GROMACS .gro file of C-alpha atoms in nm:
model
  207
    1UNK     CA    1  12.728  12.698 -10.826
    2UNK     CA    2  12.987  12.946 -10.773
    3UNK     CA    3  13.226  13.052 -11.045
    4UNK     CA    4  13.589  13.157 -11.030
    5UNK     CA    5  13.792  13.429 -11.151
    6UNK     CA    6  13.954  13.176 -11.392
    7UNK     CA    7  13.607  13.118 -11.524
    8UNK     CA    8  13.587  13.486 -11.589
    9UNK     CA    9  13.932  13.500 -11.788
   10UNK     CA   10  13.812  13.207 -11.992
   11UNK     CA   11  13.487  13.350 -12.080
   12UNK     CA   12  13.677  13.688 -12.180
   13UNK     CA   13  13.910  13.489 -12.393
   14UNK     CA   14  13.627  13.305 -12.555
   15UNK     CA   15  13.457  13.648 -12.639
   16UNK     CA   16  13.796  13.779 -12.783
   17UNK     CA   17  13.830  13.498 -13.014
   18UNK     CA   18  13.459  13.487 -13.135
   19UNK     CA   19  13.498  13.612 -13.471
   20UNK     CA   20  13.276  13.643 -13.766
   21UNK     CA   21  13.402  13.374 -14.002
   22UNK     CA   22  13.385  13.385 -14.379
   23UNK     CA   23  13.609  13.095 -14.496
   24UNK     CA   24  13.526  12.753 -14.401
   25UNK     CA   25  13.680  12.415 -14.468
   26UNK     CA   26  13.419  12.188 -14.625
   27UNK     CA   27  13.408  11.921 -14.351
   28UNK     CA   28  13.061  11.827 -14.242
   29UNK     CA   29  12.995  11.898 -13.876
   30UNK     CA   30  12.933  11.588 -13.651
   31UNK     CA   31  12.569  11.532 -13.528
   32UNK     CA   32  12.686  11.557 -13.162
   33UNK     CA   33  12.825  11.912 -13.225
   34UNK     CA   34  12.494  12.015 -13.393
   35UNK     CA   35  12.303  11.894 -13.099
   36UNK     CA   36  12.511  12.106 -12.874
   37UNK     CA   37  12.444  12.401 -13.083
   38UNK     CA   38  12.062  12.326 -13.045
   39UNK     CA   39  12.101  12.291 -12.684
   40UNK     CA   40  12.273  12.629 -12.657
   41UNK     CA   41  11.962  12.790 -12.803
   42UNK     CA   42  11.741  12.597 -12.609
   43UNK     CA   43  11.906  12.747 -12.286
   44UNK     CA   44  11.881  13.101 -12.400
   45UNK     CA   45  11.655  13.347 -12.224
   46UNK     CA   46  11.341  13.508 -12.394
   47UNK     CA   47  11.087  13.768 -12.304
   48UNK     CA   48  10.807  13.609 -12.113
   49UNK     CA   49  10.969  13.258 -12.189
   50UNK     CA   50  10.835  13.307 -12.535
   51UNK     CA   51  11.119  13.116 -12.725
   52UNK     CA   52  11.021  13.307 -13.051
   53UNK     CA   53  11.309  13.177 -13.258
   54UNK     CA   54  11.222  12.947 -13.554
   55UNK     CA   55  11.519  12.766 -13.726
   56UNK     CA   56  11.550  12.619 -14.063
   57UNK     CA   57  11.851  12.405 -14.148
   58UNK     CA   58  11.913  12.460 -14.512
   59UNK     CA   59  12.043  12.144 -14.662
   60UNK     CA   60  11.911  12.137 -15.020
   61UNK     CA   61  12.152  12.246 -15.282
   62UNK     CA   62  11.895  12.426 -15.498
   63UNK     CA   63  11.772  12.640 -15.205
   64UNK     CA   64  12.116  12.718 -15.134
   65UNK     CA   65  12.189  12.847 -15.481
   66UNK     CA   66  11.877  13.067 -15.462
   67UNK     CA   67  12.016  13.205 -15.122
   68UNK     CA   68  12.356  13.277 -15.301
   69UNK     CA   69  12.160  13.458 -15.587
   70UNK     CA   70  11.959  13.651 -15.346
   71UNK     CA   71  12.292  13.752 -15.168
   72UNK     CA   72  12.460  13.858 -15.504
   73UNK     CA   73  12.171  14.089 -15.608
   74UNK     CA   74  12.157  14.238 -15.250
   75UNK     CA   75  12.537  14.282 -15.261
   76UNK     CA   76  12.526  14.472 -15.596
   77UNK     CA   77  12.267  14.703 -15.459
   78UNK     CA   78  12.455  14.773 -15.144
   79UNK     CA   79  12.773  14.855 -15.302
   80UNK     CA   80  12.594  15.151 -15.472
   81UNK     CA   81  12.608  15.373 -15.160
   82UNK     CA   82  12.991  15.387 -15.204
   83UNK     CA   83  13.183  15.580 -15.457
   84UNK     CA   84  13.530  15.534 -15.616
   85UNK     CA   85  13.798  15.381 -15.415
   86UNK     CA   86  13.562  15.298 -15.115
   87UNK     CA   87  13.358  15.096 -15.361
   88UNK     CA   88  13.658  14.919 -15.504
   89UNK     CA   89  13.751  14.828 -15.132
   90UNK     CA   90  13.413  14.698 -15.061
   91UNK     CA   91  13.423  14.481 -15.371
   92UNK     CA   92  13.741  14.318 -15.250
   93UNK     CA   93  13.574  14.212 -14.914
   94UNK     CA   94  13.454  13.856 -14.878
   95UNK     CA   95  13.125  13.909 -14.695
   96UNK     CA   96  13.000  13.551 -14.668
   97UNK     CA   97  13.061  13.186 -14.676
   98UNK     CA   98  12.761  13.050 -14.846
   99UNK     CA   99  12.945  12.836 -15.084
  100UNK     CA  100  13.169  12.667 -14.850
  101UNK     CA  101  12.992  12.648 -14.500
  102UNK     CA  102  12.872  12.287 -14.435
  103UNK     CA  103  12.568  12.400 -14.194
  104UNK     CA  104  12.358  12.682 -14.287
  105UNK     CA  105  12.065  12.803 -14.069
  106UNK     CA  106  11.814  13.055 -14.158
  107UNK     CA  107  11.674  13.198 -13.830
  108UNK     CA  108  11.336  13.378 -13.795
  109UNK     CA  109  11.144  13.547 -13.514
  110UNK     CA  110  10.771  13.444 -13.477
  111UNK     CA  111  10.605  13.799 -13.411
  112UNK     CA  112  10.322  13.638 -13.219
  113UNK     CA  113  10.421  13.330 -13.040
  114UNK     CA  114  10.175  13.155 -12.831
  115UNK     CA  115  10.426  13.041 -12.577
  116UNK     CA  116  10.451  13.294 -12.296
  117UNK     CA  117  10.101  13.435 -12.345
  118UNK     CA  118  10.226  13.772 -12.451
  119UNK     CA  119  10.397  13.839 -12.120
  120UNK     CA  120  10.666  14.122 -12.090
  121UNK     CA  121  10.636  14.238 -12.467
  122UNK     CA  122  10.320  14.461 -12.486
  123UNK     CA  123  10.514  14.781 -12.464
  124UNK     CA  124  10.829  14.657 -12.646
  125UNK     CA  125  10.745  14.387 -12.904
  126UNK     CA  126  11.084  14.421 -13.040
  127UNK     CA  127  11.218  14.226 -12.738
  128UNK     CA  128  11.095  13.908 -12.939
  129UNK     CA  129  11.374  13.984 -13.194
  130UNK     CA  130  11.625  14.057 -12.910
  131UNK     CA  131  11.539  13.708 -12.768
  132UNK     CA  132  11.620  13.558 -13.092
  133UNK     CA  133  11.935  13.733 -13.112
  134UNK     CA  134  12.025  13.624 -12.760
  135UNK     CA  135  11.978  13.268 -12.868
  136UNK     CA  136  12.193  13.325 -13.169
  137UNK     CA  137  12.469  13.470 -12.960
  138UNK     CA  138  12.463  13.161 -12.727
  139UNK     CA  139  12.502  12.923 -13.028
  140UNK     CA  140  12.791  13.131 -13.146
  141UNK     CA  141  12.976  13.108 -12.818
  142UNK     CA  142  12.923  12.750 -12.774
  143UNK     CA  143  13.002  12.689 -13.136
  144UNK     CA  144  13.350  12.846 -13.062
  145UNK     CA  145  13.408  12.621 -12.777
  146UNK     CA  146  13.388  12.343 -13.023
  147UNK     CA  147  13.637  12.513 -13.247
  148UNK     CA  148  13.366  12.587 -13.500
  149UNK     CA  149  13.317  12.912 -13.667
  150UNK     CA  150  13.006  13.128 -13.746
  151UNK     CA  151  12.940  13.384 -14.004
  152UNK     CA  152  12.627  13.591 -14.003
  153UNK     CA  153  12.517  13.687 -14.347
  154UNK     CA  154  12.320  14.020 -14.343
  155UNK     CA  155  12.329  14.128 -14.710
  156UNK     CA  156  12.006  13.937 -14.813
  157UNK     CA  157  11.656  14.045 -14.908
  158UNK     CA  158  11.440  13.939 -14.611
  159UNK     CA  159  11.105  13.892 -14.770
  160UNK     CA  160  11.251  13.679 -15.048
  161UNK     CA  161  11.420  13.448 -14.786
  162UNK     CA  162  11.068  13.376 -14.650
  163UNK     CA  163  10.960  13.291 -15.000
  164UNK     CA  164  11.263  13.070 -15.093
  165UNK     CA  165  11.237  12.878 -14.785
  166UNK     CA  166  10.859  12.854 -14.796
  167UNK     CA  167  10.800  12.955 -14.430
  168UNK     CA  168  10.529  13.147 -14.267
  169UNK     CA  169  10.524  13.503 -14.425
  170UNK     CA  170  10.463  13.648 -14.078
  171UNK     CA  171  10.794  13.516 -13.951
  172UNK     CA  172  11.060  13.806 -13.928
  173UNK     CA  173  11.377  13.703 -14.116
  174UNK     CA  174  11.638  13.763 -13.854
  175UNK     CA  175  11.978  13.600 -13.938
  176UNK     CA  176  12.126  13.347 -14.207
  177UNK     CA  177  12.431  13.179 -14.026
  178UNK     CA  178  12.711  12.988 -14.208
  179UNK     CA  179  12.863  12.737 -13.971
  180UNK     CA  180  13.177  12.529 -14.011
  181UNK     CA  181  13.525  12.482 -13.913
  182UNK     CA  182  13.714  12.801 -14.012
  183UNK     CA  183  14.009  12.784 -14.255
  184UNK     CA  184  14.193  13.027 -14.028
  185UNK     CA  185  14.179  13.171 -13.681
  186UNK     CA  186  14.234  13.530 -13.553
  187UNK     CA  187  14.133  13.728 -13.259
  188UNK     CA  188  14.118  14.049 -13.482
  189UNK     CA  189  13.795  14.123 -13.651
  190UNK     CA  190  13.847  14.057 -14.024
  191UNK     CA  191  13.723  14.418 -14.128
  192UNK     CA  192  14.001  14.556 -13.918
  193UNK     CA  193  14.246  14.331 -14.087
  194UNK     CA  194  14.130  14.423 -14.422
  195UNK     CA  195  14.162  14.793 -14.339
  196UNK     CA  196  13.792  14.866 -14.371
  197UNK     CA  197  13.764  15.019 -14.042
  198UNK     CA  198  13.990  15.085 -13.711
  199UNK     CA  199  13.923  14.887 -13.404
  200UNK     CA  200  13.730  15.128 -13.164
  201UNK     CA  201  13.624  15.076 -12.813
  202UNK     CA  202  13.249  15.066 -12.730
  203UNK     CA  203  13.098  15.393 -12.596
  204UNK     CA  204  13.001  15.377 -12.244
  205UNK     CA  205  12.845  15.698 -12.096
  206UNK     CA  206  12.832  15.818 -11.742
  207UNK     CA  207  12.554  16.050 -11.614
   0.00000   0.00000   0.00000
């Protein structure tokens, strides 16, 4: 199959509008949409075809409350690295959508998956995590084509997440995703809109 320049432009537009969402409409996602998100991950590349990602869909209200408590504690610790006005700015930021997002996924990486028989990761075992992140990115892009937003919550204590969700302790907690229809849409990162940082171009070196 050959793609056109229009396809390239459409993909770049999709990438531009792929923003980290923190505010969601409390509308359940249809099963068809969730199945497409699963398919997006299934199509992701992985080192040695190991498919190391392990996904837990967190529906239980009590478990969600424990995740929120985990975040609140981690967030209080995180703000201690800032002082004075910067800390006050940090405290104003909305950093998660844990109370609103209708679909929430905890994603782990199996550090020793049987699939792939160890191919391609003996010198760089971290490629297993890279593979999981690639699968997450594919889910994110497909979600955007469905007008669904995704927010990655990183302010969490990893080992406690394994305990809360009662999963294999060897699994590496990689991401907690809040997913749903966004309250608002914007092609500018929220941290830029909130004045937390400037919009900088990526660094590309030539040697």
